[in-house]
Coordinates of N, CA and C in Angstrom, one line a residue:
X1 N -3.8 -20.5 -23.7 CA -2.7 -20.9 -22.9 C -1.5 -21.1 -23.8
X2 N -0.8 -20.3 -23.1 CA 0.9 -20.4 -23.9 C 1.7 -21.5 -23.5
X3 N 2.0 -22.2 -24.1 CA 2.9 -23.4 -23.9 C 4.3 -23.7 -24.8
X4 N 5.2 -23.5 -23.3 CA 6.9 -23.6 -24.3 C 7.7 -24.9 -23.8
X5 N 8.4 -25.3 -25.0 CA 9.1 -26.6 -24.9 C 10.6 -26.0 -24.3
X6 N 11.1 -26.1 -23.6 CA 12.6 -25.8 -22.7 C 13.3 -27.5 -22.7
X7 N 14.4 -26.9 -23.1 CA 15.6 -28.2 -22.7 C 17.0 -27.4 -22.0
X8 N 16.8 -28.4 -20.7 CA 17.1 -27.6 -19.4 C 18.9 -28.8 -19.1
X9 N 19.1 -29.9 -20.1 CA 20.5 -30.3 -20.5 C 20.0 -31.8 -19.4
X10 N 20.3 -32.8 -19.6 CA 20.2 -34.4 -19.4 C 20.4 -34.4 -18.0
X11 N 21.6 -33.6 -17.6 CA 21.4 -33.9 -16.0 C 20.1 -34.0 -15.2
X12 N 19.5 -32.6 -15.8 CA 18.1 -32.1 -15.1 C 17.1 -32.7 -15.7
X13 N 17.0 -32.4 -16.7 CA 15.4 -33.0 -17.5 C 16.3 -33.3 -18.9
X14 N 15.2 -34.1 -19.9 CA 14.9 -34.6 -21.2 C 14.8 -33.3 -21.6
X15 N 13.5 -33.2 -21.3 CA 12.8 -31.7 -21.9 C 11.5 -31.8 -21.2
X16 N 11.1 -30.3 -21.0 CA 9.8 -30.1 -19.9 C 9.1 -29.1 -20.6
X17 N 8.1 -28.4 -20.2 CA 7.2 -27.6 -20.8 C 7.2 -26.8 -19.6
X18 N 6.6 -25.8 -20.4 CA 6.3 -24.5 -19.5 C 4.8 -24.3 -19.6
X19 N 4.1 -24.0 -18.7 CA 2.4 -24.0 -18.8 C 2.3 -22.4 -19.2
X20 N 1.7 -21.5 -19.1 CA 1.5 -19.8 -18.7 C 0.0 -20.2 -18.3
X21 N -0.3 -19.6 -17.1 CA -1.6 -19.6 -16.9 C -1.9 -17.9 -16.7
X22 N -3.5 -17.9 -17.6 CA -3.7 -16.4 -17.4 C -4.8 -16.3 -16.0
X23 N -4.1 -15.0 -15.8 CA -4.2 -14.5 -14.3 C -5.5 -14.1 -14.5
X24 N -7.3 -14.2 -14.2 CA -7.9 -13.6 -13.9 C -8.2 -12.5 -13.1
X25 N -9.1 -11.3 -13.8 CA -8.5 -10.0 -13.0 C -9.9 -10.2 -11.7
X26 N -9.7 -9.7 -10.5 CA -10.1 -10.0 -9.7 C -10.5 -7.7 -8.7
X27 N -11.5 -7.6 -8.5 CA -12.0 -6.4 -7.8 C -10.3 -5.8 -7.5
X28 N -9.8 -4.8 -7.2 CA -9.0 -3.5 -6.6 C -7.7 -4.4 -7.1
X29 N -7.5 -5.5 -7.6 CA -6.1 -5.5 -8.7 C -5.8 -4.5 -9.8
X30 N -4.6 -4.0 -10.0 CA -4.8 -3.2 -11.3 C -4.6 -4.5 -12.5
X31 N -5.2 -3.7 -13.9 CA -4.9 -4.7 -14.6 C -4.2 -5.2 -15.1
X32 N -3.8 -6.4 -15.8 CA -2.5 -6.8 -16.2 C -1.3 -7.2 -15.0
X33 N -1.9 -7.4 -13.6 CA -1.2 -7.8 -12.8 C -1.1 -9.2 -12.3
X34 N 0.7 -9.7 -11.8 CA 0.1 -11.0 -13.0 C 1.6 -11.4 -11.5
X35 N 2.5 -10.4 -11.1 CA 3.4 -11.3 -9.7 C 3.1 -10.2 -9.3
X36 N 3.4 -10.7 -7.6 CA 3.6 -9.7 -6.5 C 4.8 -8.2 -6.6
X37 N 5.6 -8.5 -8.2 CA 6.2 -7.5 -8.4 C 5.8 -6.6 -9.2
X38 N 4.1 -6.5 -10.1 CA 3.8 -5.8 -10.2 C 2.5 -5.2 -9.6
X39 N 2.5 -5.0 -8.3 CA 1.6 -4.7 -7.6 C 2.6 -4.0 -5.9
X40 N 1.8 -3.3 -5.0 CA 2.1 -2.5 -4.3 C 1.6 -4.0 -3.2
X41 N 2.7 -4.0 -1.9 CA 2.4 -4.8 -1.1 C 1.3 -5.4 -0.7
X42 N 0.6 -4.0 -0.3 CA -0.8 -4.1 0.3 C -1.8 -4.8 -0.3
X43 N -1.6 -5.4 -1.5 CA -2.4 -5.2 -2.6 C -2.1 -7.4 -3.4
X44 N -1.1 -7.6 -3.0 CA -1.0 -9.1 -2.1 C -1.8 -10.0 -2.2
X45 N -2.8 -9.5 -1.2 CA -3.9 -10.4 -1.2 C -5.0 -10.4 -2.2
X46 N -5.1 -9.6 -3.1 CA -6.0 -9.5 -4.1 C -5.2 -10.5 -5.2
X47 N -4.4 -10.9 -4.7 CA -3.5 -11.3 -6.1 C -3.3 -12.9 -5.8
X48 N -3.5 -12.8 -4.6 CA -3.7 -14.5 -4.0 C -5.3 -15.0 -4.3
X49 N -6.0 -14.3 -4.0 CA -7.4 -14.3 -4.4 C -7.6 -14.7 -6.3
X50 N -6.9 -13.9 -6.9 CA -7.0 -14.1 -8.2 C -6.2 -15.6 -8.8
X51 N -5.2 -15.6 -8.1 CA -4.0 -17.1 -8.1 C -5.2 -18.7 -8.0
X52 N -5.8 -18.2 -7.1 CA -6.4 -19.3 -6.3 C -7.7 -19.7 -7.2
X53 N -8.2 -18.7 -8.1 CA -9.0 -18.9 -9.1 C -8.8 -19.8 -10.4
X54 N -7.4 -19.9 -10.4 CA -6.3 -20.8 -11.7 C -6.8 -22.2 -11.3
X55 N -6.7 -22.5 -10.0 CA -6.9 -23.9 -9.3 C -7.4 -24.5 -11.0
X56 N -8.7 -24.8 -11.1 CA -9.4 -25.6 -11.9 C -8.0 -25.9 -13.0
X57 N -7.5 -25.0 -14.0 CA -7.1 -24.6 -14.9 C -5.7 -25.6 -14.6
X58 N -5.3 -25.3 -13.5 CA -3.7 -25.7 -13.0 C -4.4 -27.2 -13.2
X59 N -5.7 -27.6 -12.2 CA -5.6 -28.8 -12.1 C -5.5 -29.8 -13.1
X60 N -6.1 -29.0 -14.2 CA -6.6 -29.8 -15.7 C -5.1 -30.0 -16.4
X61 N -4.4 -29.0 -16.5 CA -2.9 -29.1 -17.0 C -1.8 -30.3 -16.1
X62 N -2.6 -30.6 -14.8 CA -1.6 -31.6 -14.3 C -1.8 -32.7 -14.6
X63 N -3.4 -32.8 -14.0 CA -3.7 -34.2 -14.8 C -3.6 -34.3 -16.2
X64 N -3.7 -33.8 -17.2 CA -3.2 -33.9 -18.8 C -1.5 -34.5 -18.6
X65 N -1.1 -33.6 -18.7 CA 0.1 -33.9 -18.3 C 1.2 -34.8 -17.9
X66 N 0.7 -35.0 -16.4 CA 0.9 -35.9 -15.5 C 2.8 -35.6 -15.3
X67 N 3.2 -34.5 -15.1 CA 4.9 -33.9 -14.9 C 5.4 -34.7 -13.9
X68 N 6.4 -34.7 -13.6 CA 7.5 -35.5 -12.7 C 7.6 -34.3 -11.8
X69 N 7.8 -33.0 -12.2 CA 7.9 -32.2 -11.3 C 7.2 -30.6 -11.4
X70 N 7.1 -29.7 -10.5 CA 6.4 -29.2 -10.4 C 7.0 -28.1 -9.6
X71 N 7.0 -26.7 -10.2 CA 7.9 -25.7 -9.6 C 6.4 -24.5 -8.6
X72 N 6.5 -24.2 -8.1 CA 5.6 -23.2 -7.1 C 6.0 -22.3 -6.7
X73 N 5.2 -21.0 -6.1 CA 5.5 -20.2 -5.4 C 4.1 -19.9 -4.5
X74 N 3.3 -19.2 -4.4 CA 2.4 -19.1 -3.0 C 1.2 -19.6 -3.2
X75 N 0.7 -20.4 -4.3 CA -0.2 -20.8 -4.3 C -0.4 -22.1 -3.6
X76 N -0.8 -22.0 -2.1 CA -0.1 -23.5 -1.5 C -0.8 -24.5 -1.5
X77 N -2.0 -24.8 -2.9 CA -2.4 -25.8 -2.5 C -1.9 -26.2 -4.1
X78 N -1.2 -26.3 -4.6 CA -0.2 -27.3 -5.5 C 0.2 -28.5 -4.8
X79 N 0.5 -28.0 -4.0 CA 0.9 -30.1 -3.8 C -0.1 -30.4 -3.2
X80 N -1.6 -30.2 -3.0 CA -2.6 -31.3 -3.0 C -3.4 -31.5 -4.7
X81 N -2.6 -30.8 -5.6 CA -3.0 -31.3 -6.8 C -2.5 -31.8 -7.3
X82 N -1.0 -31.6 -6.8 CA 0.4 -32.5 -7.3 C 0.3 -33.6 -7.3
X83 N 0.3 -34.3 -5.7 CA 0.4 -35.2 -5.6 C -0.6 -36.3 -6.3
X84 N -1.5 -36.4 -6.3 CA -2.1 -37.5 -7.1 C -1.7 -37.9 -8.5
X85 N -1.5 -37.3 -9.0 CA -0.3 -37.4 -10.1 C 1.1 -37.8 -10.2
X86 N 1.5 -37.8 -9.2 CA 2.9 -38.4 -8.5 C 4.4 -37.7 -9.1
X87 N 3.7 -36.0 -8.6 CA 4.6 -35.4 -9.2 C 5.1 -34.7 -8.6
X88 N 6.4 -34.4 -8.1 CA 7.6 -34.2 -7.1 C 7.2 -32.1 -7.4
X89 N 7.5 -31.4 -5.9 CA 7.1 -30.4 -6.0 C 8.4 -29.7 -5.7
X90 N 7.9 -28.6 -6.0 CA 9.8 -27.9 -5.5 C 8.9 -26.2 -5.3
X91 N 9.0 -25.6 -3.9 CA 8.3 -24.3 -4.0 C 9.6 -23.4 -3.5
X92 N 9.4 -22.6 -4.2 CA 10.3 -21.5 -4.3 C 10.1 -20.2 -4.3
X93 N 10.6 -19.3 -3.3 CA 10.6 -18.1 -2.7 C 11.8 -16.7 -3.6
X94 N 11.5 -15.8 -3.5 CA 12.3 -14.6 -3.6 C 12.6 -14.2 -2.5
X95 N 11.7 -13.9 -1.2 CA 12.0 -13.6 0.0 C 13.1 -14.5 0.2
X96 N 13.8 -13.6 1.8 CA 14.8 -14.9 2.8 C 13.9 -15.6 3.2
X97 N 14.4 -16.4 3.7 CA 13.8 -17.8 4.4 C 13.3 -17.2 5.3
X98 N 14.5 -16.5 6.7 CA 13.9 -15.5 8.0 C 12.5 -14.9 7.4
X99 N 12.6 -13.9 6.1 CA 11.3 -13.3 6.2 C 10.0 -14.3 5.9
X100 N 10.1 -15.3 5.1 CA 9.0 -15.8 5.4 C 8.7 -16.6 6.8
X101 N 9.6 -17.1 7.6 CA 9.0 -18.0 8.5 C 8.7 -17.0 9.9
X102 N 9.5 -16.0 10.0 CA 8.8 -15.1 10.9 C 7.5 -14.5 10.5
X103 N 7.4 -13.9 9.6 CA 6.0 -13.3 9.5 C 4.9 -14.3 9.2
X104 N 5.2 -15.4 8.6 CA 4.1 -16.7 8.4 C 3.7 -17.5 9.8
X105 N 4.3 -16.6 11.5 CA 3.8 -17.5 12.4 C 2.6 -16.6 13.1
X106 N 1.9 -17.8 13.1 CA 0.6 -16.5 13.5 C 0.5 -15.8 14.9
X107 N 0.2 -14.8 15.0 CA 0.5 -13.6 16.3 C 0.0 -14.5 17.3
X108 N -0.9 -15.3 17.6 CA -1.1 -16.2 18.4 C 0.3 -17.1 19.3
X109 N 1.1 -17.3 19.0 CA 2.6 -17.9 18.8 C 3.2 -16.8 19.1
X110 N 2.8 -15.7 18.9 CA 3.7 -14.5 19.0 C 3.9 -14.0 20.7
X111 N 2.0 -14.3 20.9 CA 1.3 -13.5 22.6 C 1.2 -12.1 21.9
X112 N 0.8 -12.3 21.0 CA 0.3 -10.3 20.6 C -1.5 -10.6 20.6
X113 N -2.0 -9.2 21.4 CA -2.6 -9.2 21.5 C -4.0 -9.6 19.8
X114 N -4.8 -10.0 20.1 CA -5.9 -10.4 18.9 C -6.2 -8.8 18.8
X115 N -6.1 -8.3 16.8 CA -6.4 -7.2 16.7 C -5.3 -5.9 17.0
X116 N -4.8 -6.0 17.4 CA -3.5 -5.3 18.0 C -2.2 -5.4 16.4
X117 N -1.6 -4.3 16.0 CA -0.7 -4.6 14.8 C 0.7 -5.0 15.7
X118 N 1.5 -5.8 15.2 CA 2.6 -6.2 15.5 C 3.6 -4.8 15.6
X119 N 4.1 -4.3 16.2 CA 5.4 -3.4 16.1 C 6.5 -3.8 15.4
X120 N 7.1 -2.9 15.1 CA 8.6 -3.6 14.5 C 9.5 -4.0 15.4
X121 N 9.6 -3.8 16.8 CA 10.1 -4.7 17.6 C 9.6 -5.9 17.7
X122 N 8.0 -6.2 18.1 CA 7.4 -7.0 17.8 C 8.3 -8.2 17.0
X123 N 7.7 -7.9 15.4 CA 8.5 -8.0 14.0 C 9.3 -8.9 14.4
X124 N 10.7 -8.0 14.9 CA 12.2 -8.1 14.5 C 12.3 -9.4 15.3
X125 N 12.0 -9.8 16.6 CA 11.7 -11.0 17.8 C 11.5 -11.9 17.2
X126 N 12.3 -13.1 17.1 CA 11.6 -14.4 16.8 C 10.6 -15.1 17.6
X127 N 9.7 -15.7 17.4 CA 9.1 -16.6 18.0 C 9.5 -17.4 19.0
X128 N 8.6 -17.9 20.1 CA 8.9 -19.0 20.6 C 9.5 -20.0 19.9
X129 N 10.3 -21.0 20.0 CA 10.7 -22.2 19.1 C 11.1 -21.7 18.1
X130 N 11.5 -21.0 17.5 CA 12.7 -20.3 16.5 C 13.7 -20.6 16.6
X131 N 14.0 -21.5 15.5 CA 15.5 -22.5 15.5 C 16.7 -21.4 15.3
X132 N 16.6 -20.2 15.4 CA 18.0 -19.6 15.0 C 18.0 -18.1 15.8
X133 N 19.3 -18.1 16.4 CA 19.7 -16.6 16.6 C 20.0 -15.6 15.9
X134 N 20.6 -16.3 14.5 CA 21.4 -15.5 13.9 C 20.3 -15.3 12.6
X135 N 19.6 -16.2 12.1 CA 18.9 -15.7 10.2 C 17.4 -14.9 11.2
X136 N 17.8 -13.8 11.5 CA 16.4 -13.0 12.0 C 16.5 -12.2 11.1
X137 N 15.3 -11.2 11.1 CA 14.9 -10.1 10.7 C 15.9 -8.8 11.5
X138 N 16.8 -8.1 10.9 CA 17.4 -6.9 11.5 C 16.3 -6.1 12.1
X139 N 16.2 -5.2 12.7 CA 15.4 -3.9 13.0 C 15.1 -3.1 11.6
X140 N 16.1 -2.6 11.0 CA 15.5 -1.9 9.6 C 14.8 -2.6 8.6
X141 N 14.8 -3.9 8.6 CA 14.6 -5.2 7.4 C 12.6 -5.1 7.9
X142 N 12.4 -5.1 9.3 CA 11.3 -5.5 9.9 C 10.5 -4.0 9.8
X143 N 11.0 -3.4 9.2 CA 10.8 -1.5 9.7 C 10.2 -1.7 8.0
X144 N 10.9 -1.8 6.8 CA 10.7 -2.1 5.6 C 9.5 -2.9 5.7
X145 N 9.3 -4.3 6.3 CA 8.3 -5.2 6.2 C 7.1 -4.5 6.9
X146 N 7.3 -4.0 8.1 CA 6.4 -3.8 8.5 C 5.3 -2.4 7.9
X147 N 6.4 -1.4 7.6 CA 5.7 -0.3 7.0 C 5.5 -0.5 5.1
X148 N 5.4 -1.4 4.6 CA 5.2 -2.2 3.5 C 5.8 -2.3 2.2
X149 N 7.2 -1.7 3.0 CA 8.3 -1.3 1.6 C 9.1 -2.8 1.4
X150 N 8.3 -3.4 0.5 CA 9.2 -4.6 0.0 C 10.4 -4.8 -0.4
X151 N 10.6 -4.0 -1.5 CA 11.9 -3.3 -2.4 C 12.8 -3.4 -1.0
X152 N 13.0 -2.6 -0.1 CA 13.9 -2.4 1.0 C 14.1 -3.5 1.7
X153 N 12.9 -4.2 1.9 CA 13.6 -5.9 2.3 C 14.0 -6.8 1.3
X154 N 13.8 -6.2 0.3 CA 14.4 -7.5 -0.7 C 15.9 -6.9 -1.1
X155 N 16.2 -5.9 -1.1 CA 17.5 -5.5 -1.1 C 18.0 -6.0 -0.2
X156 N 17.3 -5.2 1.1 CA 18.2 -5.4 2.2 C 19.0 -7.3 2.9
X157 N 17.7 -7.8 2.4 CA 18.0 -9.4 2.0 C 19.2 -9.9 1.6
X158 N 18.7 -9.4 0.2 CA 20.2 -9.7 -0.7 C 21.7 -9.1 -0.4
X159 N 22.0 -8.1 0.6 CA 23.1 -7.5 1.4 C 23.1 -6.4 0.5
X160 N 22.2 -5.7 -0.1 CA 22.7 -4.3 -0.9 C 22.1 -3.2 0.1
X161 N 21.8 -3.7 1.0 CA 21.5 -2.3 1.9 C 23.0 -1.7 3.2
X162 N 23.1 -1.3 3.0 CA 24.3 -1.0 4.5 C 24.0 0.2 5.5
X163 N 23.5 0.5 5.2 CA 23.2 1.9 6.3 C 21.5 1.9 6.7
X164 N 21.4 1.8 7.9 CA 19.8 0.9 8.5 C 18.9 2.6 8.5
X165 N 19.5 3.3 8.3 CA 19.0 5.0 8.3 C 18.3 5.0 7.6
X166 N 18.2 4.5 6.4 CA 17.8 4.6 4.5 C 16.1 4.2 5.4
X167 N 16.2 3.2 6.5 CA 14.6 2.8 6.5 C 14.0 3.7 7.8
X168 N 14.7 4.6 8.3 CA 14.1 5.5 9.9 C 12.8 5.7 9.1
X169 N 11.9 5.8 10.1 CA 10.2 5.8 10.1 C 10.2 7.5 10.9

């Protein structure tokens, strides 16, 4: 385990450490794959599968530790290891906010049929109880997600897309 001392200036912290936890390789992962940016969408779930293997490893480094805070991304059971240690969580996304809380509502919520794939109209529709008109998924953004070109929603996210053509199916 690699472990780095960072001093992040008194506002923020004293000084904190950096953990590296190694990624166990796990069946149809390629090797050496270690974020969702080196791997092909589809391919996701093998990589949560392998995340979720760390558990023990994460847990041992918090309790040692015992941090004030605690940075995350999808492995979502950190704050039930956090917490006992009484250590403040902060989880953080690359995705927009829209793409994750639309696609994280389960098709149940949706009325799509069980077994049935979502369409990109589907997709692009918010949910019942969807607090906003405006932070949705465009039609090409949902065309990118749905047909599993990440890159094109993460561009198109960040506003470097302009022409919705770039994603016609």
């Amino acid at each position: 385990m690699n472990t780095k001392t960072i001093t992040m200036g008194p506002q923020f912290f004293k000084t904190g450490s950096v953990h590296t936890i190694s990624i166990p390789h796990v069946k149809w992962l390629p090797p050496g794959a270690e974020t969702n940016s080196d791997i092909p969408f589809f391919l996701t779930h093998f990589l949560a599968v392998a995340m979720n293997q760390t558990r023990p490893e994460e847990e041992t480094i918090l309790r040692t530790n015992k941090p004030d805070l605690v940075f995350y991304d999808s492995a979502d059971w950190i704050p039930e290891i956090a917490k006992p240690v009484g250590a403040k969580i902060v989880c953080y996304n690359t995705f927009s906010a829209a793409s994750i809380a639309l696609t994280l509502v389960p098709a149940a919520e949706r009325e799509i049929i069980d077994g049935k794939e979502m369409s990109v109209e589907e997709l692009a529709k918010p949910p019942l109880g969807y607090p906003s008109s405006k932070v949705v998924l465009l039609v090409h953004e949902a065309k990118a997600w749905y047909g599993g070109d990440t890159r094109a929603l993460i561009l198109s996210s960040m506003g470097k897309v302009e022409d919705s053509r770039v994603f016609e199916m």
